[in-house]
Amino acid sequence: MNEAGAERLSRRWADNLTAWRIPESITSRVTESPWVLPEEVFASRAARQIAEPGGVSYERAREALGASGSVLDVGAGGGAASLPLAAWTTEVTAVDSYEPLLRGLRHRAGPLGLEPRLVLGTWPDVAPRTPVADVVVCHHVLYNVAHVEPFVAALTAHARRRVIVEITATHPLTALNPYWWHFHRLRRPAGPAAGLLIELLRALGYDVSAQHWTRPSAPEYADFKSLVEVTRRRLCLPPERAGEVAAELRVRGVSDGEPPDLGSSGVDLATIWWPGKA
Ligand SMILES: C[S@@+](CC[C@H](N)C(=O)[O-])C[C@H]1O[C@@H](n2cnc3c(N)ncnc32)[C@H](O)[C@@H]1O
């Protein structure tokens, strides 16, 4: 392990994430939290990927499962990372800090013949009461994690065969940067990006492979109004400004018919994987 390099990169990753804090002068003007976890988006993402499994992360997990194996999904949300693997999964454990998402995952797993073990709590705090698995998947969580080292050490210690992480190529909130400028004249950060995470993992001594790829875009909300509501909250704007948010989304060419989520997803992705040590 290159300790000095790892420490420097680790600090850069954490500092980049801290820079996403919203100034209090803006948050104090609204009553709703801007840090929205849109259940509808995670549910539709899981349903779509169960119906049509595919992509680099899925292929790397299939490869590691071989004929069959157990799966641990950390930051599982609706189950988009683990449930598409159901046909090869002997047991699935889902960890998430938000209970409604775990309930939705259980509901979705039943028809696939799986009875998931649910662990409610924050990773890596809950790692000691989480069983190890053959394959550990963790999709779209690392941009929420300031302290990468203990988080990935616990992922690695829980995987017998392989850890597979998926994140967007750039921080997902960058999609909202032009809107922050338009509504608040606030410049938002540009980083961190997947390349920094890959560098950090290598400096921490992991034998990391990585691939950048693009997933075809798909509607993530049932209607445009839901996208407007979540975007308005994320931008710290009160309900009476929903019309302005809708207009700005349209000006910027956001699809009315196939609304994407701006802030938790994206089509340019990085899949990062390394051997487990359980
Ligand atoms: C953007 S969602 C991704 C969900 C799912 N993996 C997917 O790809 O659709 C991130 C999820 O991770 C959960 N989460 C974030 N940080 C976490 C942590 N440290 N421990 C457990 N869950 C976490 C959130 O509650 C949320 O459900």
PDB file of C-alpha atoms and ligand atoms in Angstrom:
ATOM      1  CA  MET A   1       0.000   0.000   0.000  1.00  0.00           C
ATOM      2  CA  ASN A   2       1.236   3.499  -0.892  1.00  0.00           C
ATOM      3  CA  GLU A   3       0.225   5.105   2.428  1.00  0.00           C
ATOM      4  CA  ALA A   4       1.111   8.733   1.671  1.00  0.00           C
ATOM      5  CA  GLY A   5      -0.601   8.523  -1.734  1.00  0.00           C
ATOM      6  CA  ALA A   6      -3.669   6.831  -0.264  1.00  0.00           C
ATOM      7  CA  GLU A   7      -3.953   9.440   2.473  1.00  0.00           C
ATOM      8  CA  ARG A   8      -3.654  12.315  -0.004  1.00  0.00           C
ATOM      9  CA  LEU A   9      -6.239  10.792  -2.386  1.00  0.00           C
ATOM     10  CA  SER A  10      -8.528   9.897   0.499  1.00  0.00           C
ATOM     11  CA  ARG A  11      -8.435  13.493   1.739  1.00  0.00           C
ATOM     12  CA  ARG A  12      -9.082  14.794  -1.774  1.00  0.00           C
ATOM     13  CA  TRP A  13     -12.123  12.484  -2.127  1.00  0.00           C
ATOM     14  CA  ALA A  14     -13.535  13.583   1.250  1.00  0.00           C
ATOM     15  CA  ASP A  15     -12.869  17.295   0.571  1.00  0.00           C
ATOM     16  CA  ASN A  16     -14.559  17.033  -2.834  1.00  0.00           C
ATOM     17  CA  LEU A  17     -17.663  15.562  -1.167  1.00  0.00           C
ATOM     18  CA  THR A  18     -17.704  18.167   1.601  1.00  0.00           C
ATOM     19  CA  ALA A  19     -17.776  20.878  -1.076  1.00  0.00           C
ATOM     20  CA  TRP A  20     -21.329  19.723  -2.008  1.00  0.00           C
ATOM     21  CA  ARG A  21     -22.719  21.180   1.241  1.00  0.00           C
ATOM     22  CA  ILE A  22     -25.407  23.741   0.498  1.00  0.00           C
ATOM     23  CA  PRO A  23     -24.857  27.158   2.143  1.00  0.00           C
ATOM     24  CA  GLU A  24     -27.058  27.698   5.182  1.00  0.00           C
ATOM     25  CA  SER A  25     -28.219  30.995   3.730  1.00  0.00           C
ATOM     26  CA  ILE A  26     -30.095  28.859   1.148  1.00  0.00           C
ATOM     27  CA  THR A  27     -31.205  25.853   3.246  1.00  0.00           C
ATOM     28  CA  SER A  28     -32.615  28.146   5.938  1.00  0.00           C
ATOM     29  CA  ARG A  29     -35.144  29.552   3.437  1.00  0.00           C
ATOM     30  CA  VAL A  30     -36.943  26.196   2.927  1.00  0.00           C
ATOM     31  CA  THR A  31     -38.616  23.669   5.214  1.00  0.00           C
ATOM     32  CA  GLU A  32     -38.102  20.518   3.071  1.00  0.00           C
ATOM     33  CA  SER A  33     -34.781  18.652   2.992  1.00  0.00           C
ATOM     34  CA  PRO A  34     -32.966  18.929  -0.347  1.00  0.00           C
ATOM     35  CA  TRP A  35     -31.369  15.495   0.166  1.00  0.00           C
ATOM     36  CA  VAL A  36     -34.234  13.522  -1.383  1.00  0.00           C
ATOM     37  CA  LEU A  37     -34.116   9.750  -1.840  1.00  0.00           C
ATOM     38  CA  PRO A  38     -36.701   9.283  -4.600  1.00  0.00           C
ATOM     39  CA  GLU A  39     -38.156   5.822  -3.906  1.00  0.00           C
ATOM     40  CA  GLU A  40     -39.947   5.839  -7.255  1.00  0.00           C
ATOM     41  CA  VAL A  41     -36.630   6.156  -9.097  1.00  0.00           C
ATOM     42  CA  PHE A  42     -34.964   3.277  -7.240  1.00  0.00           C
ATOM     43  CA  ALA A  43     -38.061   1.089  -7.628  1.00  0.00           C
ATOM     44  CA  SER A  44     -38.356   1.720 -11.367  1.00  0.00           C
ATOM     45  CA  ARG A  45     -34.620   1.185 -11.848  1.00  0.00           C
ATOM     46  CA  ALA A  46     -34.821  -2.183 -10.070  1.00  0.00           C
ATOM     47  CA  ALA A  47     -37.940  -3.252 -11.984  1.00  0.00           C
ATOM     48  CA  ARG A  48     -36.348  -2.327 -15.330  1.00  0.00           C
ATOM     49  CA  GLN A  49     -33.114  -4.172 -14.568  1.00  0.00           C
ATOM     50  CA  ILE A  50     -34.964  -7.265 -13.332  1.00  0.00           C
ATOM     51  CA  ALA A  51     -36.999  -7.301 -16.572  1.00  0.00           C
ATOM     52  CA  GLU A  52     -33.973  -6.670 -18.796  1.00  0.00           C
ATOM     53  CA  PRO A  53     -30.752  -7.581 -16.981  1.00  0.00           C
ATOM     54  CA  GLY A  54     -27.562  -6.346 -18.599  1.00  0.00           C
ATOM     55  CA  GLY A  55     -24.592  -4.039 -18.434  1.00  0.00           C
ATOM     56  CA  VAL A  56     -20.989  -4.396 -17.320  1.00  0.00           C
ATOM     57  CA  SER A  57     -21.670  -4.626 -13.552  1.00  0.00           C
ATOM     58  CA  TYR A  58     -24.257  -7.338 -14.097  1.00  0.00           C
ATOM     59  CA  GLU A  59     -21.859  -9.293 -16.350  1.00  0.00           C
ATOM     60  CA  ARG A  60     -19.003  -9.056 -13.805  1.00  0.00           C
ATOM     61  CA  ALA A  61     -21.326 -10.312 -11.047  1.00  0.00           C
ATOM     62  CA  ARG A  62     -22.660 -13.159 -13.234  1.00  0.00           C
ATOM     63  CA  GLU A  63     -19.078 -14.170 -14.011  1.00  0.00           C
ATOM     64  CA  ALA A  64     -18.200 -14.283 -10.290  1.00  0.00           C
ATOM     65  CA  LEU A  65     -21.382 -16.183  -9.372  1.00  0.00           C
ATOM     66  CA  GLY A  66     -20.722 -18.911 -11.947  1.00  0.00           C
ATOM     67  CA  ALA A  67     -23.318 -21.654 -11.534  1.00  0.00           C
ATOM     68  CA  SER A  68     -24.611 -20.125  -8.288  1.00  0.00           C
ATOM     69  CA  GLY A  69     -23.656 -18.284  -5.119  1.00  0.00           C
ATOM     70  CA  SER A  70     -24.758 -15.898  -2.406  1.00  0.00           C
ATOM     71  CA  VAL A  71     -25.010 -12.128  -2.898  1.00  0.00           C
ATOM     72  CA  LEU A  72     -24.663  -9.179  -0.505  1.00  0.00           C
ATOM     73  CA  ASP A  73     -26.056  -5.862  -1.804  1.00  0.00           C
ATOM     74  CA  VAL A  74     -24.812  -2.822   0.156  1.00  0.00           C
ATOM     75  CA  GLY A  75     -26.849   0.375  -0.266  1.00  0.00           C
ATOM     76  CA  ALA A  76     -29.346  -1.897  -1.981  1.00  0.00           C
ATOM     77  CA  GLY A  77     -32.136   0.647  -2.555  1.00  0.00           C
ATOM     78  CA  GLY A  78     -34.772  -1.106  -4.669  1.00  0.00           C
ATOM     79  CA  GLY A  79     -32.472  -4.051  -5.428  1.00  0.00           C
ATOM     80  CA  ALA A  80     -31.303  -2.994  -8.920  1.00  0.00           C
ATOM     81  CA  ALA A  81     -27.822  -4.459  -8.357  1.00  0.00           C
ATOM     82  CA  SER A  82     -28.768  -7.817  -6.808  1.00  0.00           C
ATOM     83  CA  LEU A  83     -32.277  -8.860  -7.880  1.00  0.00           C
ATOM     84  CA  PRO A  84     -31.435  -9.229 -11.609  1.00  0.00           C
ATOM     85  CA  LEU A  85     -29.027 -11.995 -10.437  1.00  0.00           C
ATOM     86  CA  ALA A  86     -31.858 -13.974  -8.790  1.00  0.00           C
ATOM     87  CA  ALA A  87     -31.636 -16.993 -11.111  1.00  0.00           C
ATOM     88  CA  TRP A  88     -28.062 -17.710  -9.910  1.00  0.00           C
ATOM     89  CA  THR A  89     -28.487 -16.552  -6.314  1.00  0.00           C
ATOM     90  CA  THR A  90     -28.728 -19.014  -3.437  1.00  0.00           C
ATOM     91  CA  GLU A  91     -29.172 -16.320  -0.742  1.00  0.00           C
ATOM     92  CA  VAL A  92     -29.367 -12.546  -0.856  1.00  0.00           C
ATOM     93  CA  THR A  93     -28.691 -10.028   1.914  1.00  0.00           C
ATOM     94  CA  ALA A  94     -29.665  -6.388   1.394  1.00  0.00           C
ATOM     95  CA  VAL A  95     -28.188  -3.597   3.536  1.00  0.00           C
ATOM     96  CA  ASP A  96     -29.669  -0.104   3.473  1.00  0.00           C
ATOM     97  CA  SER A  97     -30.061   2.775   5.903  1.00  0.00           C
ATOM     98  CA  TYR A  98     -33.583   3.592   4.641  1.00  0.00           C
ATOM     99  CA  GLU A  99     -36.274   1.103   5.672  1.00  0.00           C
ATOM    100  CA  PRO A 100     -38.980   1.848   3.055  1.00  0.00           C
ATOM    101  CA  LEU A 101     -36.523   0.890   0.297  1.00  0.00           C
ATOM    102  CA  LEU A 102     -35.746  -2.442   2.000  1.00  0.00           C
ATOM    103  CA  ARG A 103     -39.481  -3.184   2.255  1.00  0.00           C
ATOM    104  CA  GLY A 104     -39.880  -2.516  -1.471  1.00  0.00           C
ATOM    105  CA  LEU A 105     -36.918  -4.781  -2.224  1.00  0.00           C
ATOM    106  CA  ARG A 106     -38.469  -7.648  -0.222  1.00  0.00           C
ATOM    107  CA  HIS A 107     -41.712  -7.209  -2.149  1.00  0.00           C
ATOM    108  CA  ARG A 108     -39.865  -7.325  -5.496  1.00  0.00           C
ATOM    109  CA  ALA A 109     -37.735 -10.356  -4.476  1.00  0.00           C
ATOM    110  CA  GLY A 110     -40.696 -12.662  -3.658  1.00  0.00           C
ATOM    111  CA  PRO A 111     -41.814 -13.342  -7.242  1.00  0.00           C
ATOM    112  CA  LEU A 112     -38.162 -14.093  -8.120  1.00  0.00           C
ATOM    113  CA  GLY A 113     -38.118 -16.915  -5.548  1.00  0.00           C
ATOM    114  CA  LEU A 114     -35.877 -15.075  -3.084  1.00  0.00           C
ATOM    115  CA  GLU A 115     -36.446 -14.315   0.576  1.00  0.00           C
ATOM    116  CA  PRO A 116     -33.856 -11.625   1.272  1.00  0.00           C
ATOM    117  CA  ARG A 117     -32.211 -11.099   4.639  1.00  0.00           C
ATOM    118  CA  LEU A 118     -32.614  -7.384   5.344  1.00  0.00           C
ATOM    119  CA  VAL A 119     -30.089  -5.402   7.377  1.00  0.00           C
ATOM    120  CA  LEU A 120     -31.259  -1.906   8.272  1.00  0.00           C
ATOM    121  CA  GLY A 121     -28.394   0.440   9.057  1.00  0.00           C
ATOM    122  CA  THR A 122     -25.332   2.277   7.873  1.00  0.00           C
ATOM    123  CA  TRP A 123     -22.409   0.455   6.283  1.00  0.00           C
ATOM    124  CA  PRO A 124     -19.758  -0.247   7.602  1.00  0.00           C
ATOM    125  CA  ASP A 125     -21.337   0.108  11.123  1.00  0.00           C
ATOM    126  CA  VAL A 126     -23.649  -2.859  10.444  1.00  0.00           C
ATOM    127  CA  ALA A 127     -20.912  -5.013   8.872  1.00  0.00           C
ATOM    128  CA  PRO A 128     -20.321  -7.066  12.062  1.00  0.00           C
ATOM    129  CA  ARG A 129     -23.948  -8.293  11.978  1.00  0.00           C
ATOM    130  CA  THR A 130     -24.010  -8.881   8.201  1.00  0.00           C
ATOM    131  CA  PRO A 131     -23.173 -12.330   6.809  1.00  0.00           C
ATOM    132  CA  VAL A 132     -20.407 -12.754   4.245  1.00  0.00           C
ATOM    133  CA  ALA A 133     -21.356 -13.695   0.674  1.00  0.00           C
ATOM    134  CA  ASP A 134     -19.719 -15.027  -2.457  1.00  0.00           C
ATOM    135  CA  VAL A 135     -20.300 -11.776  -4.337  1.00  0.00           C
ATOM    136  CA  VAL A 136     -20.718  -8.267  -2.900  1.00  0.00           C
ATOM    137  CA  VAL A 137     -22.383  -5.600  -5.052  1.00  0.00           C
ATOM    138  CA  CYS A 138     -22.585  -1.907  -4.184  1.00  0.00           C
ATOM    139  CA  HIS A 139     -24.144   0.361  -6.804  1.00  0.00           C
ATOM    140  CA  HIS A 140     -24.412   4.155  -6.650  1.00  0.00           C
ATOM    141  CA  VAL A 141     -23.413   4.550  -3.010  1.00  0.00           C
ATOM    142  CA  LEU A 142     -19.736   5.608  -2.982  1.00  0.00           C
ATOM    143  CA  TYR A 143     -20.454   9.292  -3.758  1.00  0.00           C
ATOM    144  CA  ASN A 144     -22.239   9.292  -0.371  1.00  0.00           C
ATOM    145  CA  VAL A 145     -19.191   7.928   1.417  1.00  0.00           C
ATOM    146  CA  ALA A 146     -16.612  10.408   2.703  1.00  0.00           C
ATOM    147  CA  HIS A 147     -14.437   7.754   4.387  1.00  0.00           C
ATOM    148  CA  VAL A 148     -13.768   5.254   1.611  1.00  0.00           C
ATOM    149  CA  GLU A 149     -11.160   3.098   3.371  1.00  0.00           C
ATOM    150  CA  PRO A 150     -13.307   1.501   6.140  1.00  0.00           C
ATOM    151  CA  PHE A 151     -16.274   1.240   3.784  1.00  0.00           C
ATOM    152  CA  VAL A 152     -14.428  -0.738   1.089  1.00  0.00           C
ATOM    153  CA  ALA A 153     -12.403  -2.745   3.639  1.00  0.00           C
ATOM    154  CA  ALA A 154     -15.707  -4.044   5.037  1.00  0.00           C
ATOM    155  CA  LEU A 155     -17.016  -4.789   1.523  1.00  0.00           C
ATOM    156  CA  THR A 156     -13.838  -6.757   0.760  1.00  0.00           C
ATOM    157  CA  ALA A 157     -13.918  -8.644   4.066  1.00  0.00           C
ATOM    158  CA  HIS A 158     -17.506  -9.724   3.253  1.00  0.00           C
ATOM    159  CA  ALA A 159     -16.800 -11.088  -0.263  1.00  0.00           C
ATOM    160  CA  ARG A 160     -15.493 -14.612  -0.809  1.00  0.00           C
ATOM    161  CA  ARG A 161     -15.074 -14.121  -4.550  1.00  0.00           C
ATOM    162  CA  ARG A 162     -15.479 -10.550  -5.829  1.00  0.00           C
ATOM    163  CA  VAL A 163     -16.620  -7.019  -4.945  1.00  0.00           C
ATOM    164  CA  ILE A 164     -18.379  -5.075  -7.730  1.00  0.00           C
ATOM    165  CA  VAL A 165     -18.949  -1.340  -7.343  1.00  0.00           C
ATOM    166  CA  GLU A 166     -20.869   0.776  -9.840  1.00  0.00           C
ATOM    167  CA  ILE A 167     -20.880   4.576  -9.809  1.00  0.00           C
ATOM    168  CA  THR A 168     -21.580   7.299 -12.338  1.00  0.00           C
ATOM    169  CA  ALA A 169     -18.511   8.572 -14.194  1.00  0.00           C
ATOM    170  CA  THR A 170     -19.012  11.990 -12.564  1.00  0.00           C
ATOM    171  CA  HIS A 171     -20.806  12.955  -9.339  1.00  0.00           C
ATOM    172  CA  PRO A 172     -24.553  12.558 -10.077  1.00  0.00           C
ATOM    173  CA  LEU A 173     -25.447  15.976  -8.611  1.00  0.00           C
ATOM    174  CA  THR A 174     -23.420  17.734 -11.337  1.00  0.00           C
ATOM    175  CA  ALA A 175     -26.526  17.311 -13.536  1.00  0.00           C
ATOM    176  CA  LEU A 176     -28.153  20.026 -11.398  1.00  0.00           C
ATOM    177  CA  ASN A 177     -25.273  22.523 -11.567  1.00  0.00           C
ATOM    178  CA  PRO A 178     -26.726  24.726 -14.348  1.00  0.00           C
ATOM    179  CA  TYR A 179     -29.998  24.931 -12.365  1.00  0.00           C
ATOM    180  CA  TRP A 180     -28.175  26.043  -9.202  1.00  0.00           C
ATOM    181  CA  TRP A 181     -26.596  28.819 -11.235  1.00  0.00           C
ATOM    182  CA  HIS A 182     -29.913  29.771 -12.843  1.00  0.00           C
ATOM    183  CA  PHE A 183     -31.946  29.883  -9.602  1.00  0.00           C
ATOM    184  CA  HIS A 184     -29.355  30.862  -6.966  1.00  0.00           C
ATOM    185  CA  ARG A 185     -26.312  32.161  -8.881  1.00  0.00           C
ATOM    186  CA  LEU A 186     -24.391  29.492  -6.943  1.00  0.00           C
ATOM    187  CA  ARG A 187     -21.437  27.654  -8.469  1.00  0.00           C
ATOM    188  CA  ARG A 188     -21.463  23.974  -7.501  1.00  0.00           C
ATOM    189  CA  PRO A 189     -18.488  21.565  -7.490  1.00  0.00           C
ATOM    190  CA  ALA A 190     -17.504  19.427 -10.477  1.00  0.00           C
ATOM    191  CA  GLY A 191     -15.943  16.497  -8.613  1.00  0.00           C
ATOM    192  CA  PRO A 192     -15.140  13.950  -7.479  1.00  0.00           C
ATOM    193  CA  ALA A 193     -15.237  11.579 -10.458  1.00  0.00           C
ATOM    194  CA  ALA A 194     -14.845   7.808 -10.807  1.00  0.00           C
ATOM    195  CA  GLY A 195     -11.184   8.147 -11.827  1.00  0.00           C
ATOM    196  CA  LEU A 196     -10.268   9.479  -8.384  1.00  0.00           C
ATOM    197  CA  LEU A 197     -11.982   6.552  -6.661  1.00  0.00           C
ATOM    198  CA  ILE A 198     -10.129   4.065  -8.875  1.00  0.00           C
ATOM    199  CA  GLU A 199      -6.807   5.776  -8.090  1.00  0.00           C
ATOM    200  CA  LEU A 200      -7.595   5.759  -4.368  1.00  0.00           C
ATOM    201  CA  LEU A 201      -8.553   2.067  -4.344  1.00  0.00           C
ATOM    202  CA  ARG A 202      -5.291   1.187  -6.120  1.00  0.00           C
ATOM    203  CA  ALA A 203      -3.302   3.280  -3.632  1.00  0.00           C
ATOM    204  CA  LEU A 204      -5.078   1.383  -0.830  1.00  0.00           C
ATOM    205  CA  GLY A 205      -3.664  -1.821  -2.325  1.00  0.00           C
ATOM    206  CA  TYR A 206      -6.727  -3.313  -4.044  1.00  0.00           C
ATOM    207  CA  ASP A 207      -6.165  -5.218  -7.275  1.00  0.00           C
ATOM    208  CA  VAL A 208      -8.775  -3.150  -9.097  1.00  0.00           C
ATOM    209  CA  SER A 209     -10.150  -3.605 -12.607  1.00  0.00           C
ATOM    210  CA  ALA A 210     -12.412  -0.931 -14.051  1.00  0.00           C
ATOM    211  CA  GLN A 211     -14.484  -0.265 -17.133  1.00  0.00           C
ATOM    212  CA  HIS A 212     -16.306   2.890 -18.243  1.00  0.00           C
ATOM    213  CA  TRP A 213     -19.501   2.272 -20.200  1.00  0.00           C
ATOM    214  CA  THR A 214     -22.871   3.806 -21.086  1.00  0.00           C
ATOM    215  CA  ARG A 215     -26.306   2.467 -20.186  1.00  0.00           C
ATOM    216  CA  PRO A 216     -29.131   3.434 -22.588  1.00  0.00           C
ATOM    217  CA  SER A 217     -31.304   6.152 -21.039  1.00  0.00           C
ATOM    218  CA  ALA A 218     -34.758   5.208 -19.749  1.00  0.00           C
ATOM    219  CA  PRO A 219     -37.644   7.016 -18.040  1.00  0.00           C
ATOM    220  CA  GLU A 220     -37.156   7.046 -14.264  1.00  0.00           C
ATOM    221  CA  TYR A 221     -40.358   8.829 -13.213  1.00  0.00           C
ATOM    222  CA  ALA A 222     -43.913   7.914 -14.147  1.00  0.00           C
ATOM    223  CA  ASP A 223     -44.547  11.539 -15.098  1.00  0.00           C
ATOM    224  CA  PHE A 224     -42.817  14.895 -15.568  1.00  0.00           C
ATOM    225  CA  LYS A 225     -44.567  16.365 -12.501  1.00  0.00           C
ATOM    226  CA  SER A 226     -42.751  13.947 -10.160  1.00  0.00           C
ATOM    227  CA  LEU A 227     -39.402  14.947 -11.652  1.00  0.00           C
ATOM    228  CA  VAL A 228     -40.300  18.627 -11.167  1.00  0.00           C
ATOM    229  CA  GLU A 229     -41.178  18.033  -7.483  1.00  0.00           C
ATOM    230  CA  VAL A 230     -37.937  16.227  -6.642  1.00  0.00           C
ATOM    231  CA  THR A 231     -35.825  18.719  -8.624  1.00  0.00           C
ATOM    232  CA  ARG A 232     -37.516  21.667  -6.911  1.00  0.00           C
ATOM    233  CA  ARG A 233     -36.737  20.205  -3.478  1.00  0.00           C
ATOM    234  CA  ARG A 234     -33.147  19.403  -4.435  1.00  0.00           C
ATOM    235  CA  LEU A 235     -32.731  23.026  -5.504  1.00  0.00           C
ATOM    236  CA  CYS A 236     -34.120  24.384  -2.203  1.00  0.00           C
ATOM    237  CA  LEU A 237     -37.050  26.095  -3.886  1.00  0.00           C
ATOM    238  CA  PRO A 238     -40.523  26.385  -2.302  1.00  0.00           C
ATOM    239  CA  PRO A 239     -43.602  24.659  -3.817  1.00  0.00           C
ATOM    240  CA  GLU A 240     -44.854  27.874  -5.454  1.00  0.00           C
ATOM    241  CA  ARG A 241     -41.790  27.881  -7.744  1.00  0.00           C
ATOM    242  CA  ALA A 242     -42.565  24.461  -9.304  1.00  0.00           C
ATOM    243  CA  GLY A 243     -43.715  26.138 -12.542  1.00  0.00           C
ATOM    244  CA  GLU A 244     -40.358  27.877 -12.955  1.00  0.00           C
ATOM    245  CA  VAL A 245     -38.514  24.598 -12.360  1.00  0.00           C
ATOM    246  CA  ALA A 246     -40.682  22.855 -14.992  1.00  0.00           C
ATOM    247  CA  ALA A 247     -39.989  25.665 -17.471  1.00  0.00           C
ATOM    248  CA  GLU A 248     -36.223  25.513 -16.874  1.00  0.00           C
ATOM    249  CA  LEU A 249     -36.172  21.721 -17.262  1.00  0.00           C
ATOM    250  CA  ARG A 250     -37.960  22.110 -20.607  1.00  0.00           C
ATOM    251  CA  VAL A 251     -35.595  24.912 -21.744  1.00  0.00           C
ATOM    252  CA  ARG A 252     -32.683  22.557 -21.077  1.00  0.00           C
ATOM    253  CA  GLY A 253     -34.274  19.810 -23.165  1.00  0.00           C
ATOM    254  CA  VAL A 254     -35.194  17.387 -20.374  1.00  0.00           C
ATOM    255  CA  SER A 255     -37.607  14.860 -21.847  1.00  0.00           C
ATOM    256  CA  ASP A 256     -41.227  15.437 -20.867  1.00  0.00           C
ATOM    257  CA  GLY A 257     -42.246  11.950 -22.002  1.00  0.00           C
ATOM    258  CA  GLU A 258     -39.311   9.995 -20.527  1.00  0.00           C
ATOM    259  CA  PRO A 259     -38.273  11.973 -17.425  1.00  0.00           C
ATOM    260  CA  PRO A 260     -34.829  10.998 -16.083  1.00  0.00           C
ATOM    261  CA  ASP A 261     -33.753  11.636 -12.471  1.00  0.00           C
ATOM    262  CA  LEU A 262     -31.310  14.544 -12.197  1.00  0.00           C
ATOM    263  CA  GLY A 263     -29.212  13.931  -9.124  1.00  0.00           C
ATOM    264  CA  SER A 264     -29.030  10.202  -8.388  1.00  0.00           C
ATOM    265  CA  SER A 265     -28.257   8.595 -11.703  1.00  0.00           C
ATOM    266  CA  GLY A 266     -26.792   9.055 -15.142  1.00  0.00           C
ATOM    267  CA  VAL A 267     -25.975   6.988 -18.176  1.00  0.00           C
ATOM    268  CA  ASP A 268     -22.163   7.287 -18.145  1.00  0.00           C
ATOM    269  CA  LEU A 269     -21.012   4.712 -15.632  1.00  0.00           C
ATOM    270  CA  ALA A 270     -17.929   3.064 -14.185  1.00  0.00           C
ATOM    271  CA  THR A 271     -17.844  -0.528 -12.996  1.00  0.00           C
ATOM    272  CA  ILE A 272     -14.996  -1.249 -10.590  1.00  0.00           C
ATOM    273  CA  TRP A 273     -14.231  -4.722  -9.272  1.00  0.00           C
ATOM    274  CA  TRP A 274     -11.605  -6.534  -7.215  1.00  0.00           C
ATOM    275  CA  PRO A 275     -11.139  -9.890  -5.462  1.00  0.00           C
ATOM    276  CA  GLY A 276     -12.826 -10.524  -2.128  1.00  0.00           C
ATOM    277  CA  LYS A 277     -10.917 -11.617   0.987  1.00  0.00           C
ATOM    278  CA  ALA A 278     -13.555 -13.378   3.109  1.00  0.00           C
TER     279      ALA A 278
HETATM  280  C1  LIG B   1     -28.532   6.103  -5.115  1.00  0.00           C
HETATM  281  S1  LIG B   1     -29.228   4.814  -4.148  1.00  0.00           S
HETATM  282  C2  LIG B   1     -28.754   3.375  -5.067  1.00  0.00           C
HETATM  283  C3  LIG B   1     -29.650   2.197  -4.813  1.00  0.00           C
HETATM  284  C4  LIG B   1     -29.335   0.942  -5.619  1.00  0.00           C
HETATM  285  N1  LIG B   1     -28.049   0.358  -5.224  1.00  0.00           N
HETATM  286  C5  LIG B   1     -29.369   1.230  -7.102  1.00  0.00           C
HETATM  287  O1  LIG B   1     -28.329   1.087  -7.764  1.00  0.00           O
HETATM  288  O2  LIG B   1     -30.438   1.602  -7.605  1.00  0.00           O
HETATM  289  C6  LIG B   1     -28.175   4.758  -2.734  1.00  0.00           C
HETATM  290  C7  LIG B   1     -28.718   3.873  -1.636  1.00  0.00           C
HETATM  291  O3  LIG B   1     -27.710   3.641  -0.684  1.00  0.00           O
HETATM  292  C8  LIG B   1     -28.220   3.831   0.604  1.00  0.00           C
HETATM  293  N2  LIG B   1     -27.066   4.244   1.419  1.00  0.00           N
HETATM  294  C9  LIG B   1     -26.276   5.331   1.240  1.00  0.00           C
HETATM  295  N3  LIG B   1     -25.236   5.310   2.092  1.00  0.00           N
HETATM  296  C10 LIG B   1     -25.371   4.164   2.834  1.00  0.00           C
HETATM  297  C11 LIG B   1     -24.595   3.566   3.876  1.00  0.00           C
HETATM  298  N4  LIG B   1     -23.458   4.110   4.327  1.00  0.00           N
HETATM  299  N5  LIG B   1     -25.047   2.399   4.401  1.00  0.00           N
HETATM  300  C12 LIG B   1     -26.175   1.817   3.960  1.00  0.00           C
HETATM  301  N6  LIG B   1     -26.941   2.340   2.962  1.00  0.00           N
HETATM  302  C13 LIG B   1     -26.533   3.488   2.404  1.00  0.00           C
HETATM  303  C14 LIG B   1     -29.349   4.850   0.455  1.00  0.00           C
HETATM  304  O4  LIG B   1     -30.312   4.746   1.488  1.00  0.00           O
HETATM  305  C15 LIG B   1     -29.905   4.453  -0.924  1.00  0.00           C
HETATM  306  O5  LIG B   1     -30.902   3.475  -0.818  1.00  0.00           O
END
